[in-house]
Short mmCIF file of C-alpha atoms in Angstrom, two decimals:
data_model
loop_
_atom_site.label_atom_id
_atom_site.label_comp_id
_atom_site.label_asym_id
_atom_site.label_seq_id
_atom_site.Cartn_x
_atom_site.Cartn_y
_atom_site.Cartn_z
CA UNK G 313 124.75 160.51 39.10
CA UNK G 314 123.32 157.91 36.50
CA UNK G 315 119.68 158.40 35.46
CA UNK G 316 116.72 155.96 36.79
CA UNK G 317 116.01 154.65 33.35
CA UNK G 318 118.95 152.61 33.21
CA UNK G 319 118.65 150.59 35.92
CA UNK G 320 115.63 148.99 34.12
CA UNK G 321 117.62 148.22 30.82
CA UNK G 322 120.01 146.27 33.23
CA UNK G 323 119.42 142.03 32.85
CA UNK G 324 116.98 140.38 35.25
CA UNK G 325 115.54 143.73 35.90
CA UNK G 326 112.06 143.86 35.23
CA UNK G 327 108.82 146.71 35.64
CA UNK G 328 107.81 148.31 38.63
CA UNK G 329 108.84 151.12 40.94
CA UNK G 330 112.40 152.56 41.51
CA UNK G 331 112.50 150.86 44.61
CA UNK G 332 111.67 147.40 43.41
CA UNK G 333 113.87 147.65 40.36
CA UNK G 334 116.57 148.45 42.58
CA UNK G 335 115.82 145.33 44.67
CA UNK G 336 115.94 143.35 41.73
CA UNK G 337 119.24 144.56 40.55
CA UNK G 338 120.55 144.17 43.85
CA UNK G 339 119.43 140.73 44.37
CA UNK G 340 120.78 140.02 40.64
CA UNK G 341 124.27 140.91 42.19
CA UNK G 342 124.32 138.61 44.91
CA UNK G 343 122.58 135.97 43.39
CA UNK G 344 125.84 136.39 40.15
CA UNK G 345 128.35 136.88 43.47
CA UNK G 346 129.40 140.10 42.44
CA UNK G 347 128.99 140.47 46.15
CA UNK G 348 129.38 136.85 48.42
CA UNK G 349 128.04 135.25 51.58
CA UNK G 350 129.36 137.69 54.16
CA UNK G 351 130.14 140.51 51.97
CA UNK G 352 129.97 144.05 52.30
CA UNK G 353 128.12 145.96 50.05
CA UNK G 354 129.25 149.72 48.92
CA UNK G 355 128.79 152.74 51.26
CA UNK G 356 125.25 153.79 50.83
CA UNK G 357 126.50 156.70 48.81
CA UNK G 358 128.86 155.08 46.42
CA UNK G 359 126.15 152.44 45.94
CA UNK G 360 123.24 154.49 45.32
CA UNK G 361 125.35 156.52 42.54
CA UNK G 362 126.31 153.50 40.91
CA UNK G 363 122.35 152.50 40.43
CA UNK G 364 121.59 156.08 39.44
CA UNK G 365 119.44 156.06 42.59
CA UNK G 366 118.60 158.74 45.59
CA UNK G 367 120.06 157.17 48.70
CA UNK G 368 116.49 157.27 49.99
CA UNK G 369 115.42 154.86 47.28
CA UNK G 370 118.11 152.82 47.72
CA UNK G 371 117.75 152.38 51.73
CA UNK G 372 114.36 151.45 51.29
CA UNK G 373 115.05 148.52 48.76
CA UNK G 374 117.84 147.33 51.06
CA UNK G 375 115.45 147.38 54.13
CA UNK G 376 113.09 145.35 52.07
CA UNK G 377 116.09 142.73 51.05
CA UNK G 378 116.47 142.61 54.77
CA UNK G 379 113.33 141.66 55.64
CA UNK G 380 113.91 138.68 53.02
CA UNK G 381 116.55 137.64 54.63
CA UNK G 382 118.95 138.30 52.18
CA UNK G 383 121.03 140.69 53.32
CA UNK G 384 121.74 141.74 57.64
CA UNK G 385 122.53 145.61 58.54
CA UNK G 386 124.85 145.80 61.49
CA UNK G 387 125.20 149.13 62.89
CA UNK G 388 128.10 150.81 62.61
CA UNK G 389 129.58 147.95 60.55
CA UNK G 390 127.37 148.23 57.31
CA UNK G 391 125.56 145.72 55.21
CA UNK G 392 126.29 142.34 54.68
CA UNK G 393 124.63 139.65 52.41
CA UNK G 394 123.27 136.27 54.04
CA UNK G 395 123.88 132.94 53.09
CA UNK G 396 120.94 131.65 51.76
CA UNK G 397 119.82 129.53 54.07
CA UNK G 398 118.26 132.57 55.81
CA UNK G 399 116.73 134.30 52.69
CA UNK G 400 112.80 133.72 52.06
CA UNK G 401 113.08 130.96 49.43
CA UNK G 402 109.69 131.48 48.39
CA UNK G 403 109.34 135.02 48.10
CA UNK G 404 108.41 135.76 44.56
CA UNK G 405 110.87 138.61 44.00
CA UNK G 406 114.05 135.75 45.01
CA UNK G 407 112.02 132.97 42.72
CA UNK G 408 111.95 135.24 39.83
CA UNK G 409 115.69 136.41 40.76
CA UNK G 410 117.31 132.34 40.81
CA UNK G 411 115.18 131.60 37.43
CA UNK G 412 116.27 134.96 35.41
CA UNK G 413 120.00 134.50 36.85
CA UNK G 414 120.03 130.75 34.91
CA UNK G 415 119.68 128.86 38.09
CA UNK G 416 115.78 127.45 36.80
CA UNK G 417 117.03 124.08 37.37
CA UNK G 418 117.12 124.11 41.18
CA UNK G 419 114.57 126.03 41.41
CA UNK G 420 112.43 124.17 39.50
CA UNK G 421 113.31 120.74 40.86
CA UNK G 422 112.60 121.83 44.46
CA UNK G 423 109.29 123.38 43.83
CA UNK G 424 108.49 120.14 41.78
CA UNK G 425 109.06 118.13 44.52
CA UNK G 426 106.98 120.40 46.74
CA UNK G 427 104.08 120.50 45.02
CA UNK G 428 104.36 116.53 44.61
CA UNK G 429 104.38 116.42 48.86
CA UNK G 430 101.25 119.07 49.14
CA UNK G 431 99.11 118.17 46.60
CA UNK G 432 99.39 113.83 46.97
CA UNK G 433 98.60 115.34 50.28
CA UNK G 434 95.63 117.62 49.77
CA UNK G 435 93.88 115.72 47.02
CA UNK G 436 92.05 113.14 49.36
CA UNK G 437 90.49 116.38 50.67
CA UNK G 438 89.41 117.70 47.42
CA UNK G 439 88.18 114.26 47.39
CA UNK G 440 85.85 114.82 50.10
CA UNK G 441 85.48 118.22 49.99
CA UNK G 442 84.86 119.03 46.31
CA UNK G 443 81.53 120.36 45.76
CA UNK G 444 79.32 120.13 41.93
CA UNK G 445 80.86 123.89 41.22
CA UNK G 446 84.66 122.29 41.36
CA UNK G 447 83.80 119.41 39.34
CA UNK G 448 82.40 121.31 36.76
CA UNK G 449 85.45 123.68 36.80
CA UNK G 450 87.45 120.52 36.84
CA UNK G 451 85.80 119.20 33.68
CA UNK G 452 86.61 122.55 32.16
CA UNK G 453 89.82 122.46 32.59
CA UNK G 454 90.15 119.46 31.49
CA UNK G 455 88.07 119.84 28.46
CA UNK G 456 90.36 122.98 27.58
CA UNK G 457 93.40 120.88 28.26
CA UNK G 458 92.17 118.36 25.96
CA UNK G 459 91.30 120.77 23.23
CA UNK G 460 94.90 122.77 23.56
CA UNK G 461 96.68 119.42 23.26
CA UNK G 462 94.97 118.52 20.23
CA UNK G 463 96.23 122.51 19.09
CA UNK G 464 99.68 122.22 19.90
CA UNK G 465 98.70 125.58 21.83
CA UNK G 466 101.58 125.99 25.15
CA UNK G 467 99.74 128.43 26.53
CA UNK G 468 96.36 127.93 26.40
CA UNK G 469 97.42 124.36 27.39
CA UNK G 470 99.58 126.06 30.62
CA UNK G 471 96.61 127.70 31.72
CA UNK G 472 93.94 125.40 31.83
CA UNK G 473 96.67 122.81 33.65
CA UNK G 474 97.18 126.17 36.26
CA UNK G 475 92.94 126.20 36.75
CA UNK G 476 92.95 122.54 36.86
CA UNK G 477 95.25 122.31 40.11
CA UNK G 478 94.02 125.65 41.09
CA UNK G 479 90.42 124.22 41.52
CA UNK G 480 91.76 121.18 43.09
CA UNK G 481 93.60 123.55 45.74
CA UNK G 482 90.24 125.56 46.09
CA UNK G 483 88.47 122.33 46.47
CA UNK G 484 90.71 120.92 49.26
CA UNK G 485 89.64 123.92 51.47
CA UNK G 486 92.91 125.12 52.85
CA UNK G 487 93.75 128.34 53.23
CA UNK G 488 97.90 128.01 54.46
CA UNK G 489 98.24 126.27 51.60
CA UNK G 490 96.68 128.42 49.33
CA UNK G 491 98.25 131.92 50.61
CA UNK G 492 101.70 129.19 50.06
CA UNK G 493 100.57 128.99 46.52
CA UNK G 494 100.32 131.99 45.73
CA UNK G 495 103.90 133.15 46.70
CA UNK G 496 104.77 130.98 44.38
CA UNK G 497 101.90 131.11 41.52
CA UNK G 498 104.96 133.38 38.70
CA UNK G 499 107.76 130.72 39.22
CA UNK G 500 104.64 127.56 38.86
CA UNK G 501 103.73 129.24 35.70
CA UNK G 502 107.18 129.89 34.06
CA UNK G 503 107.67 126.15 34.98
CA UNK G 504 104.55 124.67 33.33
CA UNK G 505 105.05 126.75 30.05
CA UNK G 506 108.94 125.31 29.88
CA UNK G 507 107.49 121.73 30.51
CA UNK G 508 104.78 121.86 27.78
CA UNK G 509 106.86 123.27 25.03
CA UNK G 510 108.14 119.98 25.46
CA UNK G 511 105.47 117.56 26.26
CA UNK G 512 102.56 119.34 24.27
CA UNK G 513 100.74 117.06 22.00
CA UNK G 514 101.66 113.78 24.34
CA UNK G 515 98.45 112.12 25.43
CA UNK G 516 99.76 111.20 28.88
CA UNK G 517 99.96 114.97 30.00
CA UNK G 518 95.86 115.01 29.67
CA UNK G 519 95.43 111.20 31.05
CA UNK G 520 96.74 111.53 33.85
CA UNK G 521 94.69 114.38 34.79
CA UNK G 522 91.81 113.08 33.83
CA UNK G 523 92.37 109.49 36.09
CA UNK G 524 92.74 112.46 38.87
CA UNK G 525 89.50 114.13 37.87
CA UNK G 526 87.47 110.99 37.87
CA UNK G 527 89.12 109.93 41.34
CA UNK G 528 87.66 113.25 42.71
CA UNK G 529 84.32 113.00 40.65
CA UNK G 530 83.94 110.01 42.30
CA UNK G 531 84.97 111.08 45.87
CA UNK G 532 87.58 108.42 46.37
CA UNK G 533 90.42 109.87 48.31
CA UNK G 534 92.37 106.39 48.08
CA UNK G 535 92.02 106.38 43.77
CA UNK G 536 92.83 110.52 44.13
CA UNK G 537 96.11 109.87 45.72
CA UNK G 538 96.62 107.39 43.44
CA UNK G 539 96.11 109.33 40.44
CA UNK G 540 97.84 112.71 41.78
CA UNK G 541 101.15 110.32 42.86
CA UNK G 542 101.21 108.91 39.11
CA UNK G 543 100.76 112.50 37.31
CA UNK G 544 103.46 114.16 39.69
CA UNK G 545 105.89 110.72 38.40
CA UNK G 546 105.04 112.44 34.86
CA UNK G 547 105.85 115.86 35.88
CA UNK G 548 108.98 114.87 37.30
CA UNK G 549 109.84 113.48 34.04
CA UNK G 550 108.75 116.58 32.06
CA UNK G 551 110.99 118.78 34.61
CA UNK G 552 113.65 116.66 34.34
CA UNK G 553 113.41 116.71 30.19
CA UNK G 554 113.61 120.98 30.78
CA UNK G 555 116.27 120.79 32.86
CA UNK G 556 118.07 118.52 30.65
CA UNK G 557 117.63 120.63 27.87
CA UNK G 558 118.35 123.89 29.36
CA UNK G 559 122.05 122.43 30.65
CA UNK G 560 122.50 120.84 26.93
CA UNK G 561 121.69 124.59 25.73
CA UNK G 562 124.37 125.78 27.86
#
């Protein structure tokens, strides 16, 4: 049997437990086909040697791929992998698993164009809602935006645009649609430090933010969806600039 150390040297595995790295690599597999919709995966003893695993380890991290959807156990019969149509799309470990396995585009489009549904949707809340304590988190943000796109600094610039929506989220008062967030808060921030290697420096990245700020300041849910539907037609562009480049790159 292979040792547990070198499952975690294996690409698009990353840190934590036995059990999660195994989930990773197994979710690596199907998502690269080495096993298909309707597959079969190895005898729980053949499979658990391959990974250098105990077969306790490795029942755990399939009952936990199960419970994503991704995979069905049918007794006596085995275990068989899902189409994905019945996997949790926005569980963080299958996120991770689409991006690190090359398929960012899709992934990125999609949550793009979710974002663009629940936020147009939730700013005339924030609107209403927001009290002095957001606006004044707002204004930091957007000051820090401001100063990071005069730096050329990607991260610091991908962080205060995180707290700027963040705050808006927090403002709009919530809470399905913040626990929704958060699933997704790992594949949201890989995607906004892809889009402003590319767009850092360009003046429309802070403007439109701050015609959303001063929408909210004002408490004018009409102007805020206004402003929030004209920044998410600039974020689609900057997505669609990444996901240009990343096919071009391959």
């Amino acid at each position: 049997m292979g040792t547990p150390t070198a499952l975690g040297a294996l690409p698009g595995v990353r840190a934590g437990s036995l059990t999660d790295r195994v989930e990773q690599r197994l979710i690596a597999a199907i998502i690269a086909r080495q096993f298909d919709v309707d597959d079969r995966l190895p005898q729980e003893s053949e499979l658990a040697e391959e990974l250098g695993v105990s077969r306790l380890t490795l029942r755990e991290a399939v009952k936990s791929l199960q419970r994503l959807g991704v995979v069905r156990i049918e007794r006596g019969r085995g275990t068989f992998v899902n189409p994905r149509s019945r996997w949790s799309q926005l569980d963080p470990l299958i996120l991770t698993a689409m991006i690190d396995a090359g398929q960012g585009a899709g992934v990125y489009r999609s949550l793009t164009e979710l974002r663009r549904m629940l936020e147009v949707g939730l700013v005339p809340l924030a609107a209403e809602r927001r009290t002095e304590e957001h606006l004044a988190a707002l204004g930091d943000a957007l000051h820090r935006m401001q100063h990071a796109c005069d730096a050329h600094d990607v991260g610091a610039f991908a962080a205060a645009d995180l707290d700027f929506h963040d705050v808006l989220l927090d403002a709009a008062d919530n809470p399905i649609v913040l626990a929704l967030y958060g699933l997704m808060n790992d594949a949201l921030r890989r995607i906004r430090e892809q889009t402003t290697t590319r767009t850092i420096g360009d003046p429309a990245a802070v403007d439109t933010h701050r015609r959303v700020f001063e929408a909210v300041q004002a408490g004018d849910p009409l102007a805020s969806v206004d402003a929030m539907s004209r920044h998410f037609d600039n974020t689609a562009r900057y997505v669609a600039q990444v996901i240009d480049a990343d096919q071009d790159d391959g």
